[in-house]
mmCIF file with all atom_site columns, C-alpha atoms in Angstrom:
data_model
loop_
_atom_site.group_PDB
_atom_site.id
_atom_site.type_symbol
_atom_site.label_atom_id
_atom_site.label_alt_id
_atom_site.label_comp_id
_atom_site.label_asym_id
_atom_site.label_entity_id
_atom_site.label_seq_id
_atom_site.pdbx_PDB_ins_code
_atom_site.Cartn_x
_atom_site.Cartn_y
_atom_site.Cartn_z
_atom_site.occupancy
_atom_site.B_iso_or_equiv
_atom_site.pdbx_formal_charge
_atom_site.auth_seq_id
_atom_site.auth_comp_id
_atom_site.auth_asym_id
_atom_site.auth_atom_id
_atom_site.pdbx_PDB_model_num
ATOM 1   C CA . MET A 1 1   ? -4.532  15.035 -1.153  1.00 95.00 ? 903  MET A CA 1
ATOM 2   C CA . PHE A 1 2   ? -7.783  15.121 0.354   1.00 97.00 ? 904  PHE A CA 1
ATOM 3   C CA . LEU A 1 3   ? -9.948  13.525 3.366   1.00 97.00 ? 905  LEU A CA 1
ATOM 4   C CA . MET A 1 4   ? -13.239 13.599 3.065   1.00 98.00 ? 906  MET A CA 1
ATOM 5   C CA . LEU A 1 5   ? -15.189 11.884 6.780   1.00 98.00 ? 907  LEU A CA 1
ATOM 6   C CA . LEU A 1 6   ? -19.043 11.567 6.404   1.00 98.00 ? 908  LEU A CA 1
ATOM 7   C CA . ARG A 1 7   ? -21.216 10.440 9.079   1.00 98.00 ? 909  ARG A CA 1
ATOM 8   C CA . HIS A 1 8   ? -24.026 8.106  7.802   1.00 97.00 ? 910  HIS A CA 1
ATOM 9   C CA . THR A 1 9   ? -27.480 10.161 7.119   1.00 97.00 ? 911  THR A CA 1
ATOM 10  C CA . LYS A 1 10  ? -30.420 9.593  9.664   1.00 96.00 ? 912  LYS A CA 1
ATOM 11  C CA . SER A 1 11  ? -30.952 6.157  10.409  1.00 94.00 ? 913  SER A CA 1
ATOM 12  C CA . SER A 1 12  ? -34.449 4.307  11.651  1.00 90.00 ? 914  SER A CA 1
ATOM 13  C CA . TRP A 1 13  ? -35.161 2.884  14.757  1.00 81.00 ? 915  TRP A CA 1
ATOM 14  C CA . SER A 1 14  ? -38.448 1.988  14.315  1.00 79.00 ? 916  SER A CA 1
ATOM 15  C CA . GLU A 1 15  ? -37.758 -1.976 14.120  1.00 79.00 ? 917  GLU A CA 1
ATOM 16  C CA . PRO A 1 16  ? -37.732 -2.441 17.679  1.00 79.00 ? 918  PRO A CA 1
ATOM 17  C CA . GLY A 1 17  ? -34.616 -5.641 18.553  1.00 79.00 ? 919  GLY A CA 1
ATOM 18  C CA . MET A 1 18  ? -33.074 -5.156 14.996  1.00 80.00 ? 920  MET A CA 1
ATOM 19  C CA . SER A 1 19  ? -29.490 -5.082 15.608  1.00 91.00 ? 921  SER A CA 1
ATOM 20  C CA . ASP A 1 20  ? -27.451 -1.742 15.275  1.00 89.00 ? 922  ASP A CA 1
ATOM 21  C CA . HIS A 1 21  ? -25.497 -2.846 12.353  1.00 95.00 ? 923  HIS A CA 1
ATOM 22  C CA . ASP A 1 22  ? -28.446 -3.803 10.457  1.00 94.00 ? 924  ASP A CA 1
ATOM 23  C CA . ARG A 1 23  ? -30.366 -0.684 10.793  1.00 94.00 ? 925  ARG A CA 1
ATOM 24  C CA . THR A 1 24  ? -31.400 1.444  8.180   1.00 95.00 ? 926  THR A CA 1
ATOM 25  C CA . LEU A 1 25  ? -31.750 4.805  7.002   1.00 96.00 ? 927  LEU A CA 1
ATOM 26  C CA . ASN A 1 26  ? -35.401 6.461  7.546   1.00 95.00 ? 928  ASN A CA 1
ATOM 27  C CA . ASP A 1 27  ? -36.874 8.878  4.660   1.00 95.00 ? 929  ASP A CA 1
ATOM 28  C CA . ARG A 1 28  ? -35.120 12.083 5.954   1.00 95.00 ? 930  ARG A CA 1
ATOM 29  C CA . GLY A 1 29  ? -31.904 9.764  6.011   1.00 96.00 ? 931  GLY A CA 1
ATOM 30  C CA . ARG A 1 30  ? -32.372 8.529  2.227   1.00 96.00 ? 932  ARG A CA 1
ATOM 31  C CA . SER A 1 31  ? -33.063 11.721 1.034   1.00 96.00 ? 933  SER A CA 1
ATOM 32  C CA . ASN A 1 32  ? -30.244 13.541 2.682   1.00 96.00 ? 934  ASN A CA 1
ATOM 33  C CA . ALA A 1 33  ? -27.979 10.999 1.359   1.00 97.00 ? 935  ALA A CA 1
ATOM 34  C CA . VAL A 1 34  ? -29.011 12.024 -1.842  1.00 96.00 ? 936  VAL A CA 1
ATOM 35  C CA . ALA A 1 35  ? -28.355 15.733 -1.280  1.00 95.00 ? 937  ALA A CA 1
ATOM 36  C CA . MET A 1 36  ? -24.553 15.073 0.468   1.00 97.00 ? 938  MET A CA 1
ATOM 37  C CA . ALA A 1 37  ? -24.039 12.609 -3.100  1.00 97.00 ? 939  ALA A CA 1
ATOM 38  C CA . ASN A 1 38  ? -24.921 15.570 -5.411  1.00 95.00 ? 940  ASN A CA 1
ATOM 39  C CA . TYR A 1 39  ? -22.609 17.692 -3.377  1.00 95.00 ? 941  TYR A CA 1
ATOM 40  C CA . ILE A 1 40  ? -20.036 15.555 -3.061  1.00 96.00 ? 942  ILE A CA 1
ATOM 41  C CA . ARG A 1 41  ? -20.339 14.967 -6.866  1.00 95.00 ? 943  ARG A CA 1
ATOM 42  C CA . ASP A 1 42  ? -20.508 19.039 -7.791  1.00 93.00 ? 944  ASP A CA 1
ATOM 43  C CA . VAL A 1 43  ? -18.294 20.489 -4.904  1.00 92.00 ? 945  VAL A CA 1
ATOM 44  C CA . CYS A 1 44  ? -15.723 17.547 -3.625  1.00 95.00 ? 946  CYS A CA 1
ATOM 45  C CA . PRO A 1 45  ? -12.403 16.600 -4.813  1.00 95.00 ? 947  PRO A CA 1
ATOM 46  C CA . LEU A 1 46  ? -13.035 12.869 -6.619  1.00 95.00 ? 948  LEU A CA 1
ATOM 47  C CA . PRO A 1 47  ? -12.470 10.079 -3.915  1.00 97.00 ? 949  PRO A CA 1
ATOM 48  C CA . GLN A 1 48  ? -10.026 7.341  -5.406  1.00 96.00 ? 950  GLN A CA 1
ATOM 49  C CA . MET A 1 49  ? -10.613 5.725  -2.553  1.00 97.00 ? 951  MET A CA 1
ATOM 50  C CA . ILE A 1 50  ? -13.708 5.357  -0.314  1.00 98.00 ? 952  ILE A CA 1
ATOM 51  C CA . ILE A 1 51  ? -13.815 3.023  2.605   1.00 98.00 ? 953  ILE A CA 1
ATOM 52  C CA . CYS A 1 52  ? -17.831 2.338  4.481   1.00 98.00 ? 954  CYS A CA 1
ATOM 53  C CA . SER A 1 53  ? -18.422 0.263  7.268   1.00 98.00 ? 955  SER A CA 1
ATOM 54  C CA . SER A 1 54  ? -19.947 -2.404 7.000   1.00 98.00 ? 956  SER A CA 1
ATOM 55  C CA . ALA A 1 55  ? -23.287 -1.200 8.768   1.00 97.00 ? 957  ALA A CA 1
ATOM 56  C CA . VAL A 1 56  ? -25.762 -1.214 6.632   1.00 97.00 ? 958  VAL A CA 1
ATOM 57  C CA . ARG A 1 57  ? -27.114 2.745  7.158   1.00 97.00 ? 959  ARG A CA 1
ATOM 58  C CA . THR A 1 58  ? -23.605 3.270  6.082   1.00 98.00 ? 960  THR A CA 1
ATOM 59  C CA . GLN A 1 59  ? -23.636 1.484  3.253   1.00 98.00 ? 961  GLN A CA 1
ATOM 60  C CA . GLU A 1 60  ? -27.059 3.212  2.148   1.00 98.00 ? 962  GLU A CA 1
ATOM 61  C CA . THR A 1 61  ? -25.937 6.288  2.825   1.00 98.00 ? 963  THR A CA 1
ATOM 62  C CA . LEU A 1 62  ? -22.775 5.495  0.411   1.00 98.00 ? 964  LEU A CA 1
ATOM 63  C CA . ALA A 1 63  ? -24.969 4.137  -2.716  1.00 98.00 ? 965  ALA A CA 1
ATOM 64  C CA . PRO A 1 64  ? -26.456 7.413  -3.874  1.00 98.00 ? 966  PRO A CA 1
ATOM 65  C CA . ILE A 1 65  ? -22.680 8.507  -4.067  1.00 98.00 ? 967  ILE A CA 1
ATOM 66  C CA . LEU A 1 66  ? -21.714 5.744  -6.052  1.00 98.00 ? 968  LEU A CA 1
ATOM 67  C CA . THR A 1 67  ? -24.652 6.464  -8.657  1.00 98.00 ? 969  THR A CA 1
ATOM 68  C CA . ALA A 1 68  ? -23.962 10.337 -8.314  1.00 97.00 ? 970  ALA A CA 1
ATOM 69  C CA . LEU A 1 69  ? -20.278 9.622  -9.548  1.00 97.00 ? 971  LEU A CA 1
ATOM 70  C CA . GLY A 1 70  ? -21.016 6.944  -12.044 1.00 97.00 ? 972  GLY A CA 1
ATOM 71  C CA . ASP A 1 71  ? -18.012 5.617  -13.555 1.00 96.00 ? 973  ASP A CA 1
ATOM 72  C CA . ASP A 1 72  ? -15.594 8.053  -11.591 1.00 95.00 ? 974  ASP A CA 1
ATOM 73  C CA . ALA A 1 73  ? -16.736 6.179  -8.088  1.00 96.00 ? 975  ALA A CA 1
ATOM 74  C CA . PRO A 1 74  ? -13.711 3.654  -7.274  1.00 96.00 ? 976  PRO A CA 1
ATOM 75  C CA . GLU A 1 75  ? -14.737 0.159  -5.575  1.00 96.00 ? 977  GLU A CA 1
ATOM 76  C CA . PRO A 1 76  ? -15.966 0.848  -2.117  1.00 97.00 ? 978  PRO A CA 1
ATOM 77  C CA . PHE A 1 77  ? -13.878 -0.965 0.281   1.00 97.00 ? 979  PHE A CA 1
ATOM 78  C CA . VAL A 1 78  ? -16.641 -2.300 2.830   1.00 98.00 ? 980  VAL A CA 1
ATOM 79  C CA . THR A 1 79  ? -15.166 -3.570 6.416   1.00 97.00 ? 981  THR A CA 1
ATOM 80  C CA . ARG A 1 80  ? -16.403 -4.041 9.329   1.00 97.00 ? 982  ARG A CA 1
ATOM 81  C CA . ALA A 1 81  ? -13.234 -2.726 10.956  1.00 96.00 ? 983  ALA A CA 1
ATOM 82  C CA . ILE A 1 82  ? -14.588 0.622  11.386  1.00 96.00 ? 984  ILE A CA 1
ATOM 83  C CA . TYR A 1 83  ? -17.754 -0.121 12.683  1.00 95.00 ? 985  TYR A CA 1
ATOM 84  C CA . GLU A 1 84  ? -17.937 0.560  16.583  1.00 93.00 ? 986  GLU A CA 1
ATOM 85  C CA . ALA A 1 85  ? -14.394 1.537  16.420  1.00 95.00 ? 987  ALA A CA 1
ATOM 86  C CA . PRO A 1 86  ? -11.701 3.897  17.663  1.00 94.00 ? 988  PRO A CA 1
ATOM 87  C CA . GLY A 1 87  ? -10.351 6.440  15.334  1.00 94.00 ? 989  GLY A CA 1
ATOM 88  C CA . ALA A 1 88  ? -6.895  4.344  15.147  1.00 95.00 ? 990  ALA A CA 1
ATOM 89  C CA . ALA A 1 89  ? -9.000  1.748  12.995  1.00 96.00 ? 991  ALA A CA 1
ATOM 90  C CA . TYR A 1 90  ? -10.155 4.150  11.122  1.00 96.00 ? 992  TYR A CA 1
ATOM 91  C CA . ILE A 1 91  ? -6.068  5.387  10.447  1.00 96.00 ? 993  ILE A CA 1
ATOM 92  C CA . ASN A 1 92  ? -5.268  2.338  9.754   1.00 95.00 ? 994  ASN A CA 1
ATOM 93  C CA . GLN A 1 93  ? -7.642  2.096  6.961   1.00 96.00 ? 995  GLN A CA 1
ATOM 94  C CA . ILE A 1 94  ? -6.942  5.690  5.547   1.00 96.00 ? 996  ILE A CA 1
ATOM 95  C CA . ALA A 1 95  ? -3.228  4.813  5.850   1.00 95.00 ? 997  ALA A CA 1
ATOM 96  C CA . SER A 1 96  ? -3.739  1.669  3.579   1.00 91.00 ? 998  SER A CA 1
ATOM 97  C CA . GLY A 1 97  ? -5.024  4.518  1.017   1.00 88.00 ? 999  GLY A CA 1
ATOM 98  C CA . PRO A 1 98  ? -2.948  4.881  -2.354  1.00 90.00 ? 1000 PRO A CA 1
ATOM 99  C CA . ASP A 1 99  ? -0.316  7.519  -2.174  1.00 91.00 ? 1001 ASP A CA 1
ATOM 100 C CA . GLY A 1 100 ? -1.501  10.874 -3.004  1.00 90.00 ? 1002 GLY A CA 1
ATOM 101 C CA . SER A 1 101 ? -5.007  9.776  -3.301  1.00 93.00 ? 1003 SER A CA 1
ATOM 102 C CA . ASN A 1 102 ? -8.040  11.257 -2.096  1.00 97.00 ? 1004 ASN A CA 1
ATOM 103 C CA . VAL A 1 103 ? -10.318 9.332  0.610   1.00 97.00 ? 1005 VAL A CA 1
ATOM 104 C CA . LEU A 1 104 ? -13.597 9.173  1.441   1.00 98.00 ? 1006 LEU A CA 1
ATOM 105 C CA . VAL A 1 105 ? -14.763 7.345  4.990   1.00 98.00 ? 1007 VAL A CA 1
ATOM 106 C CA . VAL A 1 106 ? -18.371 6.881  5.391   1.00 98.00 ? 1008 VAL A CA 1
ATOM 107 C CA . GLY A 1 107 ? -18.397 6.248  9.189   1.00 98.00 ? 1009 GLY A CA 1
ATOM 108 C CA . HIS A 1 108 ? -20.000 6.502  12.414  1.00 97.00 ? 1010 HIS A CA 1
ATOM 109 C CA . ASN A 1 109 ? -20.064 8.964  15.753  1.00 96.00 ? 1011 ASN A CA 1
ATOM 110 C CA . PRO A 1 110 ? -18.342 9.210  17.797  1.00 96.00 ? 1012 PRO A CA 1
ATOM 111 C CA . THR A 1 111 ? -15.158 8.190  16.005  1.00 96.00 ? 1013 THR A CA 1
ATOM 112 C CA . THR A 1 112 ? -15.998 10.184 12.613  1.00 97.00 ? 1014 THR A CA 1
ATOM 113 C CA . GLU A 1 113 ? -16.419 13.519 14.800  1.00 96.00 ? 1015 GLU A CA 1
ATOM 114 C CA . SER A 1 114 ? -13.040 12.869 17.283  1.00 96.00 ? 1016 SER A CA 1
ATOM 115 C CA . LEU A 1 115 ? -11.157 12.143 14.515  1.00 96.00 ? 1017 LEU A CA 1
ATOM 116 C CA . ALA A 1 116 ? -12.078 14.819 12.256  1.00 96.00 ? 1018 ALA A CA 1
ATOM 117 C CA . ILE A 1 117 ? -11.432 17.653 15.015  1.00 96.00 ? 1019 ILE A CA 1
ATOM 118 C CA . ASN A 1 118 ? -7.691  15.422 15.942  1.00 95.00 ? 1020 ASN A CA 1
ATOM 119 C CA . LEU A 1 119 ? -7.196  15.445 11.853  1.00 96.00 ? 1021 LEU A CA 1
ATOM 120 C CA . SER A 1 120 ? -7.643  18.600 11.818  1.00 95.00 ? 1022 SER A CA 1
ATOM 121 C CA . GLY A 1 121 ? -5.229  19.875 14.846  1.00 94.00 ? 1023 GLY A CA 1
ATOM 122 C CA . GLY A 1 122 ? -8.192  21.409 16.565  1.00 92.00 ? 1024 GLY A CA 1
ATOM 123 C CA . ASP A 1 123 ? -8.982  23.767 14.075  1.00 93.00 ? 1025 ASP A CA 1
ATOM 124 C CA . PRO A 1 124 ? -11.290 26.145 15.567  1.00 93.00 ? 1026 PRO A CA 1
ATOM 125 C CA . ARG A 1 125 ? -13.297 26.623 12.486  1.00 90.00 ? 1027 ARG A CA 1
ATOM 126 C CA . LEU A 1 126 ? -14.173 23.327 12.734  1.00 90.00 ? 1028 LEU A CA 1
ATOM 127 C CA . LEU A 1 127 ? -14.814 23.411 16.464  1.00 92.00 ? 1029 LEU A CA 1
ATOM 128 C CA . GLY A 1 128 ? -17.413 25.897 15.431  1.00 90.00 ? 1030 GLY A CA 1
ATOM 129 C CA . ASP A 1 129 ? -18.658 24.082 12.559  1.00 88.00 ? 1031 ASP A CA 1
ATOM 130 C CA . ILE A 1 130 ? -19.524 21.329 15.165  1.00 90.00 ? 1032 ILE A CA 1
ATOM 131 C CA . ALA A 1 131 ? -20.039 23.194 18.179  1.00 88.00 ? 1033 ALA A CA 1
ATOM 132 C CA . THR A 1 132 ? -23.736 21.545 18.869  1.00 88.00 ? 1034 THR A CA 1
ATOM 133 C CA . GLY A 1 133 ? -22.420 18.595 18.104  1.00 91.00 ? 1035 GLY A CA 1
ATOM 134 C CA . TYR A 1 134 ? -21.578 16.040 14.448  1.00 95.00 ? 1036 TYR A CA 1
ATOM 135 C CA . PRO A 1 135 ? -24.871 16.119 12.616  1.00 96.00 ? 1037 PRO A CA 1
ATOM 136 C CA . THR A 1 136 ? -26.017 12.826 10.585  1.00 97.00 ? 1038 THR A CA 1
ATOM 137 C CA . GLY A 1 137 ? -24.816 12.979 7.240   1.00 97.00 ? 1039 GLY A CA 1
ATOM 138 C CA . GLY A 1 138 ? -22.029 15.737 8.388   1.00 97.00 ? 1040 GLY A CA 1
ATOM 139 C CA . LEU A 1 139 ? -19.043 16.040 5.810   1.00 97.00 ? 1041 LEU A CA 1
ATOM 140 C CA . THR A 1 140 ? -15.568 17.003 7.068   1.00 97.00 ? 1042 THR A CA 1
ATOM 141 C CA . ILE A 1 141 ? -12.837 17.920 4.408   1.00 96.00 ? 1043 ILE A CA 1
ATOM 142 C CA . LEU A 1 142 ? -9.125  17.843 5.069   1.00 97.00 ? 1044 LEU A CA 1
ATOM 143 C CA . GLU A 1 143 ? -5.779  18.475 2.881   1.00 97.00 ? 1045 GLU A CA 1
ATOM 144 C CA . PHE A 1 144 ? -2.905  16.524 3.366   1.00 96.00 ? 1046 PHE A CA 1
ATOM 145 C CA . LYS A 1 145 ? 0.121   17.280 1.830   1.00 94.00 ? 1047 LYS A CA 1
ATOM 146 C CA . ASP A 1 146 ? 0.499   14.525 -1.156  1.00 93.00 ? 1048 ASP A CA 1
ATOM 147 C CA . GLY A 1 147 ? 2.799   11.273 -0.257  1.00 92.00 ? 1049 GLY A CA 1
ATOM 148 C CA . PRO A 1 148 ? 2.033   8.168  2.099   1.00 95.00 ? 1050 PRO A CA 1
ATOM 149 C CA . TRP A 1 149 ? -1.042  8.468  3.851   1.00 95.00 ? 1051 TRP A CA 1
ATOM 150 C CA . ALA A 1 150 ? 0.573   6.770  6.930   1.00 94.00 ? 1052 ALA A CA 1
ATOM 151 C CA . ASP A 1 151 ? 3.163   9.648  6.657   1.00 94.00 ? 1053 ASP A CA 1
ATOM 152 C CA . ALA A 1 152 ? 0.629   12.535 5.936   1.00 94.00 ? 1054 ALA A CA 1
ATOM 153 C CA . LEU A 1 153 ? -1.670  11.074 8.990   1.00 94.00 ? 1055 LEU A CA 1
ATOM 154 C CA . THR A 1 154 ? 0.958   12.102 11.913  1.00 93.00 ? 1056 THR A CA 1
ATOM 155 C CA . GLN A 1 155 ? 0.246   15.564 11.209  1.00 92.00 ? 1057 GLN A CA 1
ATOM 156 C CA . ALA A 1 156 ? -2.734  17.659 10.993  1.00 94.00 ? 1058 ALA A CA 1
ATOM 157 C CA . GLY A 1 157 ? -3.964  18.584 7.929   1.00 96.00 ? 1059 GLY A CA 1
ATOM 158 C CA . THR A 1 158 ? -5.969  21.804 6.518   1.00 95.00 ? 1060 THR A CA 1
ATOM 159 C CA . HIS A 1 159 ? -9.407  22.318 7.518   1.00 94.00 ? 1061 HIS A CA 1
ATOM 160 C CA . VAL A 1 160 ? -10.840 22.798 3.773   1.00 93.00 ? 1062 VAL A CA 1
ATOM 161 C CA . GLY A 1 161 ? -14.776 22.476 4.945   1.00 92.00 ? 1063 GLY A CA 1
ATOM 162 C CA . PHE A 1 162 ? -17.833 21.220 6.419   1.00 94.00 ? 1064 PHE A CA 1
ATOM 163 C CA . THR A 1 163 ? -21.225 20.905 5.829   1.00 94.00 ? 1065 THR A CA 1
ATOM 164 C CA . ALA A 1 164 ? -24.270 18.944 6.303   1.00 95.00 ? 1066 ALA A CA 1
ATOM 165 C CA . PRO A 1 165 ? -27.777 18.171 5.088   1.00 95.00 ? 1067 PRO A CA 1
ATOM 166 C CA . HIS A 1 166 ? -28.918 20.986 7.009   1.00 90.00 ? 1068 HIS A CA 1
ATOM 167 C CA . LEU A 1 167 ? -26.979 23.443 5.536   1.00 89.00 ? 1069 LEU A CA 1
ATOM 168 C CA . LEU A 1 168 ? -27.109 22.253 2.032   1.00 88.00 ? 1070 LEU A CA 1
ATOM 169 C CA . LYS A 1 169 ? -30.946 23.980 2.372   1.00 72.00 ? 1071 LYS A CA 1
ATOM 170 C CA . LYS A 1 170 ? -29.752 27.291 3.085   1.00 59.00 ? 1072 LYS A CA 1
ATOM 171 C CA . ASP A 1 171 ? -28.787 29.938 0.608   1.00 46.00 ? 1073 ASP A CA 1
ATOM 172 C CA . THR A 1 172 ? -25.070 29.481 0.581   1.00 46.00 ? 1074 THR A CA 1
ATOM 173 C CA . VAL A 1 173 ? -23.040 26.387 0.988   1.00 48.00 ? 1075 VAL A CA 1
ATOM 174 C CA . PRO A 1 174 ? -20.791 26.501 3.474   1.00 48.00 ? 1076 PRO A CA 1
ATOM 175 C CA . GLY A 1 175 ? -17.140 24.440 3.222   1.00 48.00 ? 1077 GLY A CA 1
ATOM 176 C CA . ARG A 1 176 ? -16.848 25.097 -0.654  1.00 47.00 ? 1078 ARG A CA 1
ATOM 177 C CA . VAL A 1 177 ? -14.042 23.557 -2.243  1.00 49.00 ? 1079 VAL A CA 1
ATOM 178 C CA . HIS A 1 178 ? -11.392 25.718 -4.412  1.00 40.00 ? 1080 HIS A CA 1
ATOM 179 C CA . LEU A 1 179 ? -9.108  23.613 -6.112  1.00 40.00 ? 1081 LEU A CA 1
ATOM 180 C CA . GLY A 1 180 ? -6.271  25.504 -8.403  1.00 32.00 ? 1082 GLY A CA 1
#
């Protein structure tokens, strides 16, 4: 089973005084959300559960993913529990996923980055991928042994891949996931 940790794409800071929770994506963020949606549809394992922060920018990052997945998209679980939350809040939400399911989490930094590092057991490949920081739109894919998520998350998963919008624009796509 796979866990995919996606940081929201680039948000706008153009409206002074707007609450952080209500910030939207900027034009680059919207474009990058579509690019990541296509990557998730074409390359990643199909998520059976999607957990998304209730922040506007995470929901706007998720929208093109749902469109790209079409009828294969599960109903997302949108929650404030992972907005400005520590990794434990993410873990609690993921652990509630169906046994053996693939889970996509659309969240925020710094938690997405620290969770990816911790759940990969500090895999040096991931650390190399994010050496300059976990970019907006960054996606880490980890594989865990099948079973209940609550059990799986007590051990490190296998780092399968990492990509981000700026990497998709290059000739090669890192982190391609091969199943079977």
